[in-house]
């Protein structure tokens, strides 16, 4: 008597043991982690293209500057035409534009930023010496601006129309529109020189007093010199965080998930802190990383007004000559920091926002 086997397991495929599932089809579900790897690769390629485009734009901009670096370097010194021609050859200014661009790209990709015409030092060492003052100033100002701006933005947006909202919005819009150099000079005159009943009690410029070296006195002296330039940056930058965070909170107020959270009996502070703020924080994260990218660039106007020895003042000094290797070196560092921080923002945004992961 025969027995039907129509419901039994299908016969094994030649070359594959019985019971092992067949491999996924090419159009099947992606492996875990493959989506993030593809996303990261796309962002890395975009960052590399942005950096190469930045190199081209930077070279073109600095090459089209009307000033003659040789005349600026030899200003006030008796120099013959032969010496001028020799100096142009030494600086590579007698080369064609394609040759100079090829040398510029090659040196940049190999990590050699050249030698400064004005300071007669390697550009990399000059940037390294000025890096710490800029990080100290801009890092301190950024931390204070983010903390103050987000705090005010959350509370003014949650209670929009209140007296706190009106004061915070008016102050932020006013300070956002004030020129940085003008505000710096006003603070410098008020608190360093003194005006009316206000005596001048803060240093006028620099990073420290040369007579004070080492120890706690030096730390306190640096902190005292840091007050005015840091205050100038905070007053200008924090207003942006207030405006963006306030707008994001207001957009979240009518969301259904907030109504659900209130219906569950959560307190108003818990609803704001645990539900509204995390969702409204996403646009501010992008702005924070964009500002972190400009930290290395510093604020040229602030560092110039207060004679702060950072990368911003170094760029200003190089611009006066113009010192093309130094300008190109600082431009590369500034641009690379912005591109890197935007890349980090894209990666972190994927973890914060499920909608980005779903794309």
mmCIF file of N, CA and C in Angstrom, residues 233-304:
data_model
loop_
_atom_site.group_PDB
_atom_site.id
_atom_site.type_symbol
_atom_site.label_atom_id
_atom_site.label_comp_id
_atom_site.label_asym_id
_atom_site.label_seq_id
_atom_site.Cartn_x
_atom_site.Cartn_y
_atom_site.Cartn_z
ATOM 1 N N UNK A 233 31.183 86.925 22.503
ATOM 2 C CA UNK A 233 30.733 85.804 21.693
ATOM 3 C C UNK A 233 29.429 85.220 22.218
ATOM 4 N N UNK A 234 29.289 85.117 23.529
ATOM 5 C CA UNK A 234 28.075 84.543 24.111
ATOM 6 C C UNK A 234 26.864 85.395 23.771
ATOM 7 N N UNK A 235 26.975 86.707 23.902
ATOM 8 C CA UNK A 235 25.840 87.585 23.649
ATOM 9 C C UNK A 235 25.357 87.496 22.204
ATOM 10 N N UNK A 236 26.271 87.216 21.285
ATOM 11 C CA UNK A 236 25.881 87.136 19.874
ATOM 12 C C UNK A 236 25.370 85.746 19.518
ATOM 13 N N UNK A 237 26.018 84.703 20.034
ATOM 14 C CA UNK A 237 25.725 83.336 19.589
ATOM 15 C C UNK A 237 24.503 82.750 20.292
ATOM 16 N N UNK A 238 24.329 83.019 21.590
ATOM 17 C CA UNK A 238 23.247 82.348 22.316
ATOM 18 C C UNK A 238 21.880 82.712 21.754
ATOM 19 N N UNK A 239 21.769 83.887 21.135
ATOM 20 C CA UNK A 239 20.483 84.316 20.584
ATOM 21 C C UNK A 239 20.004 83.363 19.493
ATOM 22 N N UNK A 240 20.915 82.771 18.748
ATOM 23 C CA UNK A 240 20.520 81.841 17.696
ATOM 24 C C UNK A 240 19.885 80.587 18.289
ATOM 25 N N UNK A 241 20.450 80.086 19.367
ATOM 26 C CA UNK A 241 19.885 78.898 20.013
ATOM 27 C C UNK A 241 18.513 79.196 20.617
ATOM 28 N N UNK A 242 18.344 80.391 21.163
ATOM 29 C CA UNK A 242 17.040 80.765 21.714
ATOM 30 C C UNK A 242 15.975 80.755 20.618
ATOM 31 N N UNK A 243 16.280 81.361 19.480
ATOM 32 C CA UNK A 243 15.289 81.454 18.411
ATOM 33 C C UNK A 243 14.943 80.080 17.836
ATOM 34 N N UNK A 244 15.952 79.257 17.592
ATOM 35 C CA UNK A 244 15.706 77.944 16.983
ATOM 36 C C UNK A 244 14.972 77.023 17.958
ATOM 37 N N UNK A 245 15.421 76.982 19.204
ATOM 38 C CA UNK A 245 14.790 76.090 20.175
ATOM 39 C C UNK A 245 13.367 76.542 20.491
ATOM 40 N N UNK A 246 13.132 77.815 20.584
ATOM 41 C CA UNK A 246 11.781 78.317 20.847
ATOM 42 C C UNK A 246 10.841 77.919 19.720
ATOM 43 N N UNK A 247 11.278 78.079 18.471
ATOM 44 C CA UNK A 247 10.444 77.717 17.335
ATOM 45 C C UNK A 247 10.155 76.208 17.316
ATOM 46 N N UNK A 248 11.161 75.403 17.659
ATOM 47 C CA UNK A 248 10.952 73.952 17.667
ATOM 48 C C UNK A 248 9.963 73.527 18.753
ATOM 49 N N UNK A 249 10.054 74.136 19.922
ATOM 50 C CA UNK A 249 9.131 73.802 21.010
ATOM 51 C C UNK A 249 7.702 74.186 20.643
ATOM 52 N N UNK A 250 7.531 75.343 20.032
ATOM 53 C CA UNK A 250 6.189 75.784 19.644
ATOM 54 C C UNK A 250 5.601 74.824 18.610
ATOM 55 N N UNK A 251 6.420 74.319 17.689
ATOM 56 C CA UNK A 251 5.929 73.364 16.687
ATOM 57 C C UNK A 251 5.480 72.049 17.320
ATOM 58 N N UNK A 252 6.064 71.696 18.471
ATOM 59 C CA UNK A 252 5.727 70.426 19.107
ATOM 60 C C UNK A 252 4.520 70.518 20.043
ATOM 61 N N UNK A 253 4.079 71.737 20.355
ATOM 62 C CA UNK A 253 3.039 71.889 21.374
ATOM 63 C C UNK A 253 1.734 71.193 20.998
ATOM 64 N N UNK A 254 1.343 71.205 19.738
ATOM 65 C CA UNK A 254 0.082 70.601 19.336
ATOM 66 C C UNK A 254 0.189 69.161 18.905
ATOM 67 N N UNK A 255 1.319 68.517 19.159
ATOM 68 C CA UNK A 255 1.508 67.138 18.715
ATOM 69 C C UNK A 255 0.639 66.182 19.532
ATOM 70 N N UNK A 256 0.121 65.112 18.905
ATOM 71 C CA UNK A 256 -0.746 64.157 19.633
ATOM 72 C C UNK A 256 -0.027 63.458 20.781
ATOM 73 N N UNK A 257 1.265 63.209 20.646
ATOM 74 C CA UNK A 257 1.938 62.470 21.718
ATOM 75 C C UNK A 257 2.005 63.279 23.007
ATOM 76 N N UNK A 258 1.996 64.612 22.904
ATOM 77 C CA UNK A 258 1.964 65.433 24.115
ATOM 78 C C UNK A 258 0.593 65.347 24.785
ATOM 79 N N UNK A 259 -0.462 65.317 23.974
ATOM 80 C CA UNK A 259 -1.800 65.153 24.547
ATOM 81 C C UNK A 259 -1.929 63.797 25.233
ATOM 82 N N UNK A 260 -1.325 62.772 24.638
ATOM 83 C CA UNK A 260 -1.362 61.445 25.245
ATOM 84 C C UNK A 260 -0.609 61.422 26.564
ATOM 85 N N UNK A 261 0.553 62.085 26.575
ATOM 86 C CA UNK A 261 1.342 62.129 27.809
ATOM 87 C C UNK A 261 0.590 62.855 28.912
ATOM 88 N N UNK A 262 -0.105 63.927 28.584
ATOM 89 C CA UNK A 262 -0.881 64.645 29.603
ATOM 90 C C UNK A 262 -2.074 63.800 30.054
ATOM 91 N N UNK A 263 -2.673 63.058 29.108
ATOM 92 C CA UNK A 263 -3.811 62.217 29.475
ATOM 93 C C UNK A 263 -3.407 61.099 30.424
ATOM 94 N N UNK A 264 -2.142 60.703 30.393
ATOM 95 C CA UNK A 264 -1.667 59.670 31.312
ATOM 96 C C UNK A 264 -1.428 60.210 32.718
ATOM 97 N N UNK A 265 -1.560 61.520 32.885
ATOM 98 C CA UNK A 265 -1.401 62.105 34.206
ATOM 99 C C UNK A 265 -0.004 62.615 34.506
ATOM 100 N N UNK A 266 0.863 62.727 33.488
ATOM 101 C CA UNK A 266 2.213 63.236 33.730
ATOM 102 C C UNK A 266 2.162 64.721 34.042
ATOM 103 N N UNK A 267 3.078 65.147 34.904
ATOM 104 C CA UNK A 267 3.164 66.561 35.226
ATOM 105 C C UNK A 267 3.650 67.352 34.015
ATOM 106 N N UNK A 268 3.367 68.645 34.029
ATOM 107 C CA UNK A 268 3.730 69.493 32.900
ATOM 108 C C UNK A 268 5.244 69.529 32.704
ATOM 109 N N UNK A 269 6.009 69.583 33.787
ATOM 110 C CA UNK A 269 7.465 69.574 33.670
ATOM 111 C C UNK A 269 7.969 68.270 33.074
ATOM 112 N N UNK A 270 7.360 67.156 33.448
ATOM 113 C CA UNK A 270 7.775 65.864 32.891
ATOM 114 C C UNK A 270 7.436 65.763 31.413
ATOM 115 N N UNK A 271 6.282 66.278 31.023
ATOM 116 C CA UNK A 271 5.903 66.267 29.607
ATOM 117 C C UNK A 271 6.899 67.080 28.784
ATOM 118 N N UNK A 272 7.277 68.224 29.315
ATOM 119 C CA UNK A 272 8.226 69.075 28.585
ATOM 120 C C UNK A 272 9.604 68.433 28.509
ATOM 121 N N UNK A 273 10.100 67.932 29.649
ATOM 122 C CA UNK A 273 11.467 67.430 29.710
ATOM 123 C C UNK A 273 11.635 66.095 29.008
ATOM 124 N N UNK A 274 10.663 65.181 29.164
ATOM 125 C CA UNK A 274 10.825 63.812 28.675
ATOM 126 C C UNK A 274 10.270 63.590 27.269
ATOM 127 N N UNK A 275 9.382 64.482 26.798
ATOM 128 C CA UNK A 275 8.745 64.249 25.508
ATOM 129 C C UNK A 275 8.978 65.401 24.526
ATOM 130 N N UNK A 276 8.705 66.620 24.936
ATOM 131 C CA UNK A 276 8.795 67.732 23.992
ATOM 132 C C UNK A 276 10.238 68.084 23.654
ATOM 133 N N UNK A 277 11.085 68.207 24.677
ATOM 134 C CA UNK A 277 12.460 68.646 24.445
ATOM 135 C C UNK A 277 13.249 67.674 23.572
ATOM 136 N N UNK A 278 13.225 66.346 23.806
ATOM 137 C CA UNK A 278 13.999 65.451 22.934
ATOM 138 C C UNK A 278 13.629 65.556 21.459
ATOM 139 N N UNK A 279 12.342 65.744 21.146
ATOM 140 C CA UNK A 279 11.936 65.864 19.750
ATOM 141 C C UNK A 279 12.256 67.240 19.178
ATOM 142 N N UNK A 280 12.161 68.276 19.998
ATOM 143 C CA UNK A 280 12.452 69.623 19.517
ATOM 144 C C UNK A 280 13.949 69.899 19.447
ATOM 145 N N UNK A 281 14.766 69.018 20.004
ATOM 146 C CA UNK A 281 16.205 69.257 20.076
ATOM 147 C C UNK A 281 16.916 68.976 18.757
ATOM 148 N N UNK A 282 16.274 68.267 17.845
ATOM 149 C CA UNK A 282 16.954 67.827 16.627
ATOM 150 C C UNK A 282 17.490 68.991 15.782
ATOM 151 N N UNK A 283 16.716 70.050 15.491
ATOM 152 C CA UNK A 283 17.304 71.163 14.730
ATOM 153 C C UNK A 283 18.455 71.843 15.464
ATOM 154 N N UNK A 284 18.388 71.897 16.790
ATOM 155 C CA UNK A 284 19.466 72.530 17.556
ATOM 156 C C UNK A 284 20.743 71.704 17.510
ATOM 157 N N UNK A 285 20.608 70.363 17.391
ATOM 158 C CA UNK A 285 21.801 69.518 17.287
ATOM 159 C C UNK A 285 22.593 69.872 16.038
ATOM 160 N N UNK A 286 21.903 70.081 14.934
ATOM 161 C CA UNK A 286 22.584 70.476 13.707
ATOM 162 C C UNK A 286 23.300 71.804 13.878
ATOM 163 N N UNK A 287 22.641 72.772 14.510
ATOM 164 C CA UNK A 287 23.268 74.067 14.718
ATOM 165 C C UNK A 287 24.470 73.968 15.647
ATOM 166 N N UNK A 288 24.376 73.135 16.685
ATOM 167 C CA UNK A 288 25.498 72.974 17.612
ATOM 168 C C UNK A 288 26.722 72.451 16.882
ATOM 169 N N UNK A 289 26.542 71.438 16.048
ATOM 170 C CA UNK A 289 27.680 70.879 15.330
ATOM 171 C C UNK A 289 28.207 71.840 14.266
ATOM 172 N N UNK A 290 27.341 72.621 13.683
ATOM 173 C CA UNK A 290 27.816 73.634 12.743
ATOM 174 C C UNK A 290 28.673 74.672 13.450
ATOM 175 N N UNK A 291 28.268 75.063 14.657
ATOM 176 C CA UNK A 291 29.071 76.009 15.422
ATOM 177 C C UNK A 291 30.359 75.369 15.914
ATOM 178 N N UNK A 292 30.314 74.086 16.262
ATOM 179 C CA UNK A 292 31.544 73.402 16.654
ATOM 180 C C UNK A 292 32.538 73.357 15.504
ATOM 181 N N UNK A 293 32.019 73.269 14.285
ATOM 182 C CA UNK A 293 32.916 73.288 13.143
ATOM 183 C C UNK A 293 33.621 74.614 12.950
ATOM 184 N N UNK A 294 32.990 75.691 13.385
ATOM 185 C CA UNK A 294 33.618 77.013 13.262
ATOM 186 C C UNK A 294 34.445 77.382 14.484
ATOM 187 N N UNK A 295 34.546 76.488 15.467
ATOM 188 C CA UNK A 295 35.329 76.800 16.658
ATOM 189 C C UNK A 295 36.788 77.027 16.302
ATOM 190 N N UNK A 296 37.354 76.166 15.441
ATOM 191 C CA UNK A 296 38.753 76.323 15.068
ATOM 192 C C UNK A 296 38.979 77.626 14.324
ATOM 193 N N UNK A 297 37.989 78.016 13.517
ATOM 194 C CA UNK A 297 38.134 79.281 12.813
ATOM 195 C C UNK A 297 38.092 80.473 13.743
ATOM 196 N N UNK A 298 37.435 80.264 14.867
ATOM 197 C CA UNK A 298 37.348 81.350 15.830
ATOM 198 C C UNK A 298 36.534 82.508 15.274
ATOM 199 N N UNK A 299 36.580 83.601 15.939
ATOM 200 C CA UNK A 299 35.914 84.818 15.485
ATOM 201 C C UNK A 299 36.995 85.830 15.185
ATOM 202 N N UNK A 300 37.230 86.096 13.907
ATOM 203 C CA UNK A 300 38.314 86.997 13.517
ATOM 204 C C UNK A 300 38.091 88.376 14.115
ATOM 205 N N UNK A 301 36.842 88.826 14.108
ATOM 206 C CA UNK A 301 36.578 90.168 14.617
ATOM 207 C C UNK A 301 36.824 90.246 16.126
ATOM 208 N N UNK A 302 36.358 89.247 16.875
ATOM 209 C CA UNK A 302 36.534 89.270 18.329
ATOM 210 C C UNK A 302 38.012 89.164 18.697
ATOM 211 N N UNK A 303 38.729 88.244 18.079
ATOM 212 C CA UNK A 303 40.142 88.084 18.400
ATOM 213 C C UNK A 303 40.950 89.309 17.979
ATOM 214 N N UNK A 304 40.515 89.995 16.938
ATOM 215 C CA UNK A 304 41.220 91.205 16.510
ATOM 216 C C UNK A 304 40.935 92.364 17.458
#
